[in-house]
CSV table of C-alpha atoms in Angstrom, one decimal:
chain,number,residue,atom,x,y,z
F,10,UNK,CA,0.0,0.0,0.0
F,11,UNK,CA,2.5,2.3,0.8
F,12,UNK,CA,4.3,1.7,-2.3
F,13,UNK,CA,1.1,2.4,-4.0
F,14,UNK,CA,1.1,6.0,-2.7
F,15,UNK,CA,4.9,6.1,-3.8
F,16,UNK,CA,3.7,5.6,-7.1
F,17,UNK,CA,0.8,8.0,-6.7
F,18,UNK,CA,2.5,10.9,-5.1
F,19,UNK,CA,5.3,10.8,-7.5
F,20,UNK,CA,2.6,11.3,-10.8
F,21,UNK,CA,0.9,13.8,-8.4
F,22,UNK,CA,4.4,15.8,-8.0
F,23,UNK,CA,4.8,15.8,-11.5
F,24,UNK,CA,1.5,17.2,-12.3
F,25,UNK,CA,1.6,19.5,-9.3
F,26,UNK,CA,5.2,20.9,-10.8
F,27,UNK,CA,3.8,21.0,-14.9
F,28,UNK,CA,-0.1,21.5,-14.9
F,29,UNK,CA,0.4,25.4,-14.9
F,30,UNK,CA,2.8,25.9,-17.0
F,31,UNK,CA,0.9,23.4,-19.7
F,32,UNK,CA,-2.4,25.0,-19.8
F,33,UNK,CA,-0.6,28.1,-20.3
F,34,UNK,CA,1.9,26.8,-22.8
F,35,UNK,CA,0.8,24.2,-24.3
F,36,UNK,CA,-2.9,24.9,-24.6
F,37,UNK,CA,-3.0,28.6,-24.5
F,38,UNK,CA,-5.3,29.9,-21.5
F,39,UNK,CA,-4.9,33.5,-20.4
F,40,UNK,CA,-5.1,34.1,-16.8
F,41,UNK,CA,-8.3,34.8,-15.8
F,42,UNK,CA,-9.5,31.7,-17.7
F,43,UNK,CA,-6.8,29.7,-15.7
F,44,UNK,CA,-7.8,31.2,-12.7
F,45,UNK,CA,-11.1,29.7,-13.6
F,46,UNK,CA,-10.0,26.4,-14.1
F,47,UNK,CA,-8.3,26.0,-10.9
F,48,UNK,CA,-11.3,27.6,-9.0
F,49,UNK,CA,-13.1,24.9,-10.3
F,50,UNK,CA,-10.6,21.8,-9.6
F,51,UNK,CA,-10.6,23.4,-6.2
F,52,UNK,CA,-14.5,23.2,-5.8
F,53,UNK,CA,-14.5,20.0,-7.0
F,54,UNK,CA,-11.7,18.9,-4.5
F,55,UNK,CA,-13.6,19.9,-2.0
F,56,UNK,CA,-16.8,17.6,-2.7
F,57,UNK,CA,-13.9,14.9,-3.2
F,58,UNK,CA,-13.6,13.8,0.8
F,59,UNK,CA,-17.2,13.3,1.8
F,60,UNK,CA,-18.3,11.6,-1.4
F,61,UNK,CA,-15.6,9.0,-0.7
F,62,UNK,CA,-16.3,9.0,3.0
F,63,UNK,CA,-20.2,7.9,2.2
F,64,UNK,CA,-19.5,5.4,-0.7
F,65,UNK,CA,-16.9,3.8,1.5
F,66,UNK,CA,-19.9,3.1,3.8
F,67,UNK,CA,-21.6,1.2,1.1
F,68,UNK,CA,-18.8,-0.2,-0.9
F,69,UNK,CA,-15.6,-1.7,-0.6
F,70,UNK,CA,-12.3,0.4,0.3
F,71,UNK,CA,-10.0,-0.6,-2.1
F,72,UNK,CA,-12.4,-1.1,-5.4
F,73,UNK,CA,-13.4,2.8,-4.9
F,74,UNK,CA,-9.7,3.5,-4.5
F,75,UNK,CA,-8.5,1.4,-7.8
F,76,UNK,CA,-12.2,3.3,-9.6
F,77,UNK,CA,-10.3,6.4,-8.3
F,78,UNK,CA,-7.4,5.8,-9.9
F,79,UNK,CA,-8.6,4.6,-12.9
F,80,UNK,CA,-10.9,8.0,-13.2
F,81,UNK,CA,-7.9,10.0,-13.2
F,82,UNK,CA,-6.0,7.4,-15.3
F,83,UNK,CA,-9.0,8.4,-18.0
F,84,UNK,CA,-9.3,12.3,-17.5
F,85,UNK,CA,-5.7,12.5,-17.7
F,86,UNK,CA,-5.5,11.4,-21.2
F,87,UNK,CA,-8.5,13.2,-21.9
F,88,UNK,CA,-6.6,16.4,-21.7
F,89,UNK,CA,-4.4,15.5,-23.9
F,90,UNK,CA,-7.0,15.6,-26.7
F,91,UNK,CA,-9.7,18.2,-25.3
F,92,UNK,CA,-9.6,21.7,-27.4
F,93,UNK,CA,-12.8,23.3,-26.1
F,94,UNK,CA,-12.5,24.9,-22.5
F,95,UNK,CA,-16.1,24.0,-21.3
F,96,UNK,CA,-14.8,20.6,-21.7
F,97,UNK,CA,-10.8,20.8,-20.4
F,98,UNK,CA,-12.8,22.6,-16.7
F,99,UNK,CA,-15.1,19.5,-16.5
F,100,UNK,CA,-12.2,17.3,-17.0
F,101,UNK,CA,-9.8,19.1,-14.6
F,102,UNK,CA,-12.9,19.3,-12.5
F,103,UNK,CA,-13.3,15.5,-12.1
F,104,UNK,CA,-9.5,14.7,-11.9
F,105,UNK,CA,-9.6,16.9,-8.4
F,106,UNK,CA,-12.4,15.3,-7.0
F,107,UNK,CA,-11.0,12.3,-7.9
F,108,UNK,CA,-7.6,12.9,-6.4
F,109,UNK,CA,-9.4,14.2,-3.4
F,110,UNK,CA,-11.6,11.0,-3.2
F,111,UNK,CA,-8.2,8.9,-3.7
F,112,UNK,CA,-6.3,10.5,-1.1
F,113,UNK,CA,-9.3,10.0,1.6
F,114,UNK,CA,-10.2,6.6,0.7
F,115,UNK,CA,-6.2,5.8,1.1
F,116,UNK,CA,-6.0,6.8,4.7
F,117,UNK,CA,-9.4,5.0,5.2
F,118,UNK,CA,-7.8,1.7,4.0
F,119,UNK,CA,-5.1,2.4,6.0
F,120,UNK,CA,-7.0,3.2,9.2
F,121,UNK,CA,-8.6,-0.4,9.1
F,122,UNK,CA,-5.5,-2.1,8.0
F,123,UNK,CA,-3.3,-0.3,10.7
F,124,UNK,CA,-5.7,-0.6,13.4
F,125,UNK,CA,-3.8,1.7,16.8
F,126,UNK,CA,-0.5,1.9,15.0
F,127,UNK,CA,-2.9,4.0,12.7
F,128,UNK,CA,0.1,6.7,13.6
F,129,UNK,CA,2.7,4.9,13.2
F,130,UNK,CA,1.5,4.5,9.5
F,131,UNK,CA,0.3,7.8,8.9
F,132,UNK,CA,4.3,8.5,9.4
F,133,UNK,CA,5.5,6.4,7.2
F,134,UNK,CA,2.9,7.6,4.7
F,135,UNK,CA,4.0,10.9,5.4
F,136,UNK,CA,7.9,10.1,4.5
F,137,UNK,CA,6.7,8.4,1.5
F,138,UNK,CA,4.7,11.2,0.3
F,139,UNK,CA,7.1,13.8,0.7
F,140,UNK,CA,10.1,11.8,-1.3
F,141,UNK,CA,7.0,10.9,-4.0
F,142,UNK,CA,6.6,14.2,-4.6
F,143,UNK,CA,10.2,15.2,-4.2
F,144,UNK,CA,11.0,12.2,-7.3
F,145,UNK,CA,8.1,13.9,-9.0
F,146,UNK,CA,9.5,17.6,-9.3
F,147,UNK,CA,12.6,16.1,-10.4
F,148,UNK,CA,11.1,14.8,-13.5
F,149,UNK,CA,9.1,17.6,-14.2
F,150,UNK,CA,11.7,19.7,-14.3
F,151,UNK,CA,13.3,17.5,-16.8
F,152,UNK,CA,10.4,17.9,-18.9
F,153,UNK,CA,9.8,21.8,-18.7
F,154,UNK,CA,13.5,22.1,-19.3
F,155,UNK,CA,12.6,20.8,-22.7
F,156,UNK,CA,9.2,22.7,-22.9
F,157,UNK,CA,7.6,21.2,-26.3
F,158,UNK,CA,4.5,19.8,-26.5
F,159,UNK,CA,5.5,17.1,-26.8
F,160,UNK,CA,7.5,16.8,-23.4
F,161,UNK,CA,4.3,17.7,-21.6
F,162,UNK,CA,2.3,15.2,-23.2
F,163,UNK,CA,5.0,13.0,-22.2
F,164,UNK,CA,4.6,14.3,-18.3
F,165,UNK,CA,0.7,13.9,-18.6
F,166,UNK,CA,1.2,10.3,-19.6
F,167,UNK,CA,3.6,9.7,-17.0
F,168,UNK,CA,1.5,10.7,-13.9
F,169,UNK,CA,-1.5,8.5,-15.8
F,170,UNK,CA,0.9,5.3,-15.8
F,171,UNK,CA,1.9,6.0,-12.1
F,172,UNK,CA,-2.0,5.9,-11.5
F,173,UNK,CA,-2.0,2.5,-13.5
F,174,UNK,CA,0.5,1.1,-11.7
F,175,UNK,CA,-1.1,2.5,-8.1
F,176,UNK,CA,-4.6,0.6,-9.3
F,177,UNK,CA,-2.8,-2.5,-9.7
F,178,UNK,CA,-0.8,-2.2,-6.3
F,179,UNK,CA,-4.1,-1.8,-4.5
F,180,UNK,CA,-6.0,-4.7,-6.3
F,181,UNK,CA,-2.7,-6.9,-4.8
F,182,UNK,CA,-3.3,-5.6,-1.6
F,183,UNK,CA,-5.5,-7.8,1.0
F,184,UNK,CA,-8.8,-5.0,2.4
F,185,UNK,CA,-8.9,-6.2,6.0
F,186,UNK,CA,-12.5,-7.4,7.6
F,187,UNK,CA,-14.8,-5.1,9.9
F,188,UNK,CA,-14.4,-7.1,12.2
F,189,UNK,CA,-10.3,-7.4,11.9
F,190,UNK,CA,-7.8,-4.7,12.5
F,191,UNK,CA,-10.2,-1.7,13.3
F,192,UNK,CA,-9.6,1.7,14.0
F,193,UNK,CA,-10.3,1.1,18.4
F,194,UNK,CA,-11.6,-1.4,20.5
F,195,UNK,CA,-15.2,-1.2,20.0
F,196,UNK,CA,-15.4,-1.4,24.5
F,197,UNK,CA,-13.1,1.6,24.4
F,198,UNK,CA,-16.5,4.1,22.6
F,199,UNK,CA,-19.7,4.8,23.6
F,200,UNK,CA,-22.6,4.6,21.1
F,201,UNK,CA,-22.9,7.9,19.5
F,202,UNK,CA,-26.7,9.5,19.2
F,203,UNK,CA,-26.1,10.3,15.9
F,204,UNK,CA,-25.1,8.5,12.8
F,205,UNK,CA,-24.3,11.6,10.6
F,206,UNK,CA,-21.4,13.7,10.6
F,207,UNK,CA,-24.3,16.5,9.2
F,208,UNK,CA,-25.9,16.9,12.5
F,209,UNK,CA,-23.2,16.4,14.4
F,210,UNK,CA,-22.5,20.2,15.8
F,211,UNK,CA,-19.7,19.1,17.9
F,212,UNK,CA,-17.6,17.0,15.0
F,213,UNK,CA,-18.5,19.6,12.8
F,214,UNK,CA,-16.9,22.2,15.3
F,215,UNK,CA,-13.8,20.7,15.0
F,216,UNK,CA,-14.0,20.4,11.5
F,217,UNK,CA,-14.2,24.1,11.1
F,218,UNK,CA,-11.4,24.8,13.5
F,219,UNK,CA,-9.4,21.9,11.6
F,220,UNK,CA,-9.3,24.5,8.6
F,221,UNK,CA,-7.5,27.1,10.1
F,222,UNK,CA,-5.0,24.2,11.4
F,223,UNK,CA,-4.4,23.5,7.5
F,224,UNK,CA,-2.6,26.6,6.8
F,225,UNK,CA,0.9,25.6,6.7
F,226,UNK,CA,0.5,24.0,3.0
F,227,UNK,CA,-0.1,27.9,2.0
F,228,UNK,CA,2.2,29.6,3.8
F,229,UNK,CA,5.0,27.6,2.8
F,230,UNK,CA,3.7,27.0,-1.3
F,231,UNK,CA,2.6,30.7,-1.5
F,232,UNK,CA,3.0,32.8,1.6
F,233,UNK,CA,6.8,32.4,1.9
F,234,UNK,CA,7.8,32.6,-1.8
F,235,UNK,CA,5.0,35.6,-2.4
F,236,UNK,CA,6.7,37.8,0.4
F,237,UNK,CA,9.9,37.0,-0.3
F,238,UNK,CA,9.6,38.5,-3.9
F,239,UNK,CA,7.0,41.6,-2.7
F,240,UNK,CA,8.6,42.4,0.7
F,241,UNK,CA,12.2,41.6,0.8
F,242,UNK,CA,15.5,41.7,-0.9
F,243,UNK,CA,16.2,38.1,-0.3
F,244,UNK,CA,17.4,36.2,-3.7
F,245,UNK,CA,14.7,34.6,-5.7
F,246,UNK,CA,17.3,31.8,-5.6
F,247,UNK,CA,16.5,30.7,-2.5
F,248,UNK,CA,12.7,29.9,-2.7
F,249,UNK,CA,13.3,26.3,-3.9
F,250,UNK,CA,15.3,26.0,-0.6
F,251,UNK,CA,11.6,26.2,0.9
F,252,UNK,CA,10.5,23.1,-0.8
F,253,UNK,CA,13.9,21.3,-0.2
F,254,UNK,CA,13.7,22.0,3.7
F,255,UNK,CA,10.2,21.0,4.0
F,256,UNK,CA,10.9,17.7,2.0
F,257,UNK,CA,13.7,16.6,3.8
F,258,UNK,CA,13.1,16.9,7.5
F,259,UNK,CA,9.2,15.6,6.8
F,260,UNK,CA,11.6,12.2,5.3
F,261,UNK,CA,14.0,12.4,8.6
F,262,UNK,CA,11.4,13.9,11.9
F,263,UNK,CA,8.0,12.6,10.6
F,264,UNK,CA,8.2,9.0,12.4
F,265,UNK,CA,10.5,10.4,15.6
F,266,UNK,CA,7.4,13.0,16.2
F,267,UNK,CA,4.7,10.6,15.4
F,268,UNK,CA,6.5,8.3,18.1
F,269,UNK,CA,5.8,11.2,21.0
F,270,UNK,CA,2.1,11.3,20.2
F,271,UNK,CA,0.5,7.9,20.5
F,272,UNK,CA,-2.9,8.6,22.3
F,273,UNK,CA,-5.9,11.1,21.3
F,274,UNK,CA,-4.9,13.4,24.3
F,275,UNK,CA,-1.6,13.3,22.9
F,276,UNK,CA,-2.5,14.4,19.3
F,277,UNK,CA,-5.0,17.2,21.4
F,278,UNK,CA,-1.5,18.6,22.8
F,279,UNK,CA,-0.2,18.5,19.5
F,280,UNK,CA,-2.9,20.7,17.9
F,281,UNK,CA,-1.4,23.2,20.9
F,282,UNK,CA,1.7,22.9,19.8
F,283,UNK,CA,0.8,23.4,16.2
F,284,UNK,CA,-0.6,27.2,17.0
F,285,UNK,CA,2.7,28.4,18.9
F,286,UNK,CA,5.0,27.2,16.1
F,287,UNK,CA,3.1,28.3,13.6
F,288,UNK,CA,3.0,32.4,15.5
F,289,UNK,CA,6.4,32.0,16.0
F,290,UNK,CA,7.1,31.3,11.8
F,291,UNK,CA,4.8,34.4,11.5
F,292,UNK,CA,6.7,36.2,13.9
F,293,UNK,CA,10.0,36.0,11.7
F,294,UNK,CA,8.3,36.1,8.6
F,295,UNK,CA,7.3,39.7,9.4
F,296,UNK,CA,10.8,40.7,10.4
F,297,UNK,CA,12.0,39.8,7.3
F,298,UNK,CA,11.4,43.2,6.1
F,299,UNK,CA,13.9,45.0,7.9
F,300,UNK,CA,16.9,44.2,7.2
F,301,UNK,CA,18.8,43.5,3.7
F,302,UNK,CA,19.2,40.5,1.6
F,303,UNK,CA,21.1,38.2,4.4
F,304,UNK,CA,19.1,39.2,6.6
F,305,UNK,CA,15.9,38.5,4.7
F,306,UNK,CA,17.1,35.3,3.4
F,307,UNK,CA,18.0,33.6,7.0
F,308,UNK,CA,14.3,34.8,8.7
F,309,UNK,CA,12.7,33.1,5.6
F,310,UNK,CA,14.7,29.9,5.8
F,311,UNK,CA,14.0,30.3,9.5
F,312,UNK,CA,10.1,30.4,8.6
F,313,UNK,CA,10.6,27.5,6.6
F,314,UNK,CA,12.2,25.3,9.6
F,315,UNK,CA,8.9,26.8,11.6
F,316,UNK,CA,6.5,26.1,9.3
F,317,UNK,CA,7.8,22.5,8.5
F,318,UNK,CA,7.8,22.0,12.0
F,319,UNK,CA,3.7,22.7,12.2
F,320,UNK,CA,3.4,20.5,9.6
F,321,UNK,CA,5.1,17.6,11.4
F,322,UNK,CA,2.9,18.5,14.6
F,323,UNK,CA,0.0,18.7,12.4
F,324,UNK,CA,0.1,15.6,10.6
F,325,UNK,CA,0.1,13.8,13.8
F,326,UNK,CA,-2.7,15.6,15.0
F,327,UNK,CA,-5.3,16.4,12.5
F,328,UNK,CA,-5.8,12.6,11.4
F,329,UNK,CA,-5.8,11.1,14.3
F,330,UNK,CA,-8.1,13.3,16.4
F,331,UNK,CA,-10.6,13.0,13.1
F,332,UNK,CA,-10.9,9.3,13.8
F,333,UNK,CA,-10.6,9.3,17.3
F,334,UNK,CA,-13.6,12.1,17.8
F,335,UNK,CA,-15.9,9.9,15.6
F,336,UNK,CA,-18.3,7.2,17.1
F,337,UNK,CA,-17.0,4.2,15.5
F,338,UNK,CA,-20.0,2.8,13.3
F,339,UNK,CA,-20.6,5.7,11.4
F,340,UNK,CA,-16.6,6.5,11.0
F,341,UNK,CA,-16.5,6.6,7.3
F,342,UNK,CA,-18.7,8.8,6.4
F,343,UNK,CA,-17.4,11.0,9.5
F,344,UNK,CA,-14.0,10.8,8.5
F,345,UNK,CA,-15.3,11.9,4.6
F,346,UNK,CA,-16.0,15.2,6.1
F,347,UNK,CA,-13.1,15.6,8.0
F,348,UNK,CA,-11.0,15.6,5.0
F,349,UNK,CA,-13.3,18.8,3.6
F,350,UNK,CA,-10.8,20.3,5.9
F,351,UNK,CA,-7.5,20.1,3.8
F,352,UNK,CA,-9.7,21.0,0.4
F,353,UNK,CA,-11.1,24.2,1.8
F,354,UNK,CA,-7.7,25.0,2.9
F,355,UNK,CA,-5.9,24.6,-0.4
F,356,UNK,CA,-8.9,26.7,-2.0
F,357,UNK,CA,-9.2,29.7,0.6
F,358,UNK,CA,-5.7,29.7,2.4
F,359,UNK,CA,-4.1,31.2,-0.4
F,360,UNK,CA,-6.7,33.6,-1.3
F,361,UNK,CA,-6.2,35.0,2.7
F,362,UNK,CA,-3.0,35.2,2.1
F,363,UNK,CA,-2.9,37.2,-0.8
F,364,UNK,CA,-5.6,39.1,-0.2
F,365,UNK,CA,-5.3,39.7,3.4
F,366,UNK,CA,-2.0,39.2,5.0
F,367,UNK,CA,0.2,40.5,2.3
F,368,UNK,CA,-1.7,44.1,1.9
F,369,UNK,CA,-1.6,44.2,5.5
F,370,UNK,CA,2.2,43.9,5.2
F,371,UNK,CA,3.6,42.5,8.6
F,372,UNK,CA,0.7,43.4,11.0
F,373,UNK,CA,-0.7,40.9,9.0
F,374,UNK,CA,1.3,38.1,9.8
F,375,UNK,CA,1.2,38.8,13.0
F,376,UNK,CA,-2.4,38.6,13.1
F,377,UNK,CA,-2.6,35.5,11.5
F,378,UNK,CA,-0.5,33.9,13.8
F,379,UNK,CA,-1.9,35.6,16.8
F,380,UNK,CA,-5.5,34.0,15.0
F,381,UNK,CA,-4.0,30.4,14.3
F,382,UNK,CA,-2.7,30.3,18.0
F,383,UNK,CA,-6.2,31.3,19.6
F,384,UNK,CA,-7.6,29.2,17.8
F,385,UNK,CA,-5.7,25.5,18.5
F,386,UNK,CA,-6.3,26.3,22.0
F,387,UNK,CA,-10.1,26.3,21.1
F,388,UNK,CA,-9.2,23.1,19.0
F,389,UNK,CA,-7.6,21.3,21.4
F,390,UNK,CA,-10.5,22.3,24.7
F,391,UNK,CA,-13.0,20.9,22.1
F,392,UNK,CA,-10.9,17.9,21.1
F,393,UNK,CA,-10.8,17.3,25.4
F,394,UNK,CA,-14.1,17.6,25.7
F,395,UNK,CA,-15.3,14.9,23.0
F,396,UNK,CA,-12.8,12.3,24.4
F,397,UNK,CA,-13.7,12.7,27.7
F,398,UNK,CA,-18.1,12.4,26.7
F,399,UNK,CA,-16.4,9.0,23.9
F,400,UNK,CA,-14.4,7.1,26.5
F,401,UNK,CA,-15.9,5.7,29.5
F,402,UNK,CA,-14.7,6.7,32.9
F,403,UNK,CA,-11.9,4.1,33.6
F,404,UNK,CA,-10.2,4.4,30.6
F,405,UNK,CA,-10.1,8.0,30.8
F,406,UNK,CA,-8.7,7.9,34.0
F,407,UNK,CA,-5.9,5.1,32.8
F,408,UNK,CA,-5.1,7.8,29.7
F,409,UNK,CA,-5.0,10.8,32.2
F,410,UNK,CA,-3.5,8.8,35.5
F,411,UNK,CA,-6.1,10.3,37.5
F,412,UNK,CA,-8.5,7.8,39.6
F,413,UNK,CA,-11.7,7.6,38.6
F,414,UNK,CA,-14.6,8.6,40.8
């Protein structure tokens, strides 16, 4: 499975690294229809997580996953040959909810199959991901250094047989029983009331907050190279150092720090955690103005460090406290809208970035981190509270070390 996502990630990171450049380049679209387009694969994305949360309470795992693949195998090639731009937006539409759907039906395979050591793999997925994408780039940018047609064609096709292959690992790979690995000991959660993550106000709560918790994928894709250009005198050279730090300590920290946080409560102090790092990468990011290019260039590769470091707390966190806070029979479907989180993010982090922070200059950094803090203490009282209504009284006690009463 995790070889799977190897493959997966890699075709991703080459699509992530070429897809702009080719609709400009290769098939002409001006900017505002771009715009457009990626609005829409945004929208879609977003629809992605809770579709495959409800099928996957219907249907098996791992034949939505390899129909997931297989859709994007298919609207990949499509592009290829599409010349009309109503029909390249419902195409690009349909490969983002798609990828969406993939990537939650992936760590809902993996929460059966890994059962409690659900962290442990969410690590190693983690590592995986981050060198998939890494291996990825790399290629693209061997394609965009030649820059035909052709060579993006070739690109396209790539990330389509990296799907193929995926489809094929997942079809070899054994979709454990309900009543196997599960995701906790069925004695270890009370019935919940309600069966639907749509009328549940209190998982929905968290939901929300769990946006906010998502922002370190935009400040560190667009915050970070944005002000670095607009605000400072740093070297442009350095912005691919953002990518390369990010990459590299994800592949070397991810399993240490998913080793310190092993229990729900755990992952709650994590969300804490998450907040302060990510005001103290705001906090140098807004100094970066005032001095001259070394200056500038050591806060932002400072930010980077922060911001990476979030994303290590936050990867421990977010997942784990999304399965953990949902009653256990209805955890798919939860667990679909849990990953709107992430999609929302992608879509409306970098328009507050751009639109807010950046005209506010470094007040507005400063706010957002001030915000972001604020907020993960909200998260992580609300994340407390659930656990302590889900577990029963002696296993609360045995996670806290207080006697029960």
């Amino acid at each position: 499975m995790l070889l799977a996502q190897l493959l997966d990630r890699t075709g991703t990171g080459v699509w992530a690294a070429s897809s702009v450049l080719y609709f400009t380049f290769a098939v002409g679209l001006d900017a505002r229809r771009l715009g457009l387009l990626l609005g829409a694969a945004g929208v879609a994305g977003i629809a992605g997580s809770p579709l495959a949360g409800r099928l996957a309470g219907r249907f098996p795992v791992r034949v939505l996953l390899i129909g997931c693949h297989l859709l994007r195998v298919a609207t990949l090639c499509l592009m290829l040959v599409c010349t009309r731009f109503d029909v390249l937006l419902a195409v690009v539409a349909i490969t983002s909810l798609g990828d969406r759907a993939a990537k939650t039906l992936e760590m809902l395979f993996a929460t059966r199959a890994a059962g409690e050591r659900r962290s442990e793999y969410q690590a190693l997925f983690r590592s995986v991901a981050n060198a998939g994408y890494a291996v990825g780039a790399g290629i693209a940018a061997i394609g965009l250094a030649v820059g035909t047609r052709e060579a993006y064609a070739a690109l396209i096709l790539g990330n389509a047989l990296s799907f193929v292959l995926a489809a094929v690992l997942v079809w070899r790979t054994h979709e454990p029983r309900a009543h196997g690995h599960v995701v906790a000991r069925s004695a270890d959660v009370k019935p919940a009331a309600s069966t639907s993550p749509w009328r549940d106000r209190h998982y929905l709560r968290f939901v929300l907050l769990d946006i906010p918790m998502n922002l370190d994928d935009s400040i560190l894709n667009v915050g970070l190279p944005l002000w670095l250009v607009d605000h400072t005198s740093a070297p442009h050279a350095i912005v691919p150092a953002f990518l390369a730090i990010n990459t590299v300590l994800v592949v070397i920290l991810q399993l240490h720090v998913s080793a310190r946080v092993k229990t729900p409560r755990q992952a709650a102090g994590a969300v804490l955690l998450y907040g302060l790092t990510l005001l103290a990468c705001c906090v140098v990011v807004a100094t970066a103005t005032g001095g001259g290019a070394w200056t500038a260039s050591i806060a932002l590769l400072a930010a980077a460090l922060l911001i990476t470091t979030a994303e290590l707390f936050r990867s421990v966190s977010s997942w784990e406290l999304a399965v953990s806070l949902a009653p256990q029979e209805s955890r798919a479907s939860y667990l679909g809208v849990a990953g709107m989180a992430g999609s929302i993010q992608k879509s409306l982090g970098p328009l507050l970035l751009t639109g807010a922070v950046m005209t506010a200059g470094p007040a507005g950094w400063l706010v957002l981190g001030g915000a972001v803090a604020g907020l993960s203490v909200a998260q992580r009282r609300l994340a407390l509270s659930r656990l302590d209504a889900l577990l029963p009284a002696p296993e609360a006690a045995a996670v806290t070390g207080r006697p029960s009463s």
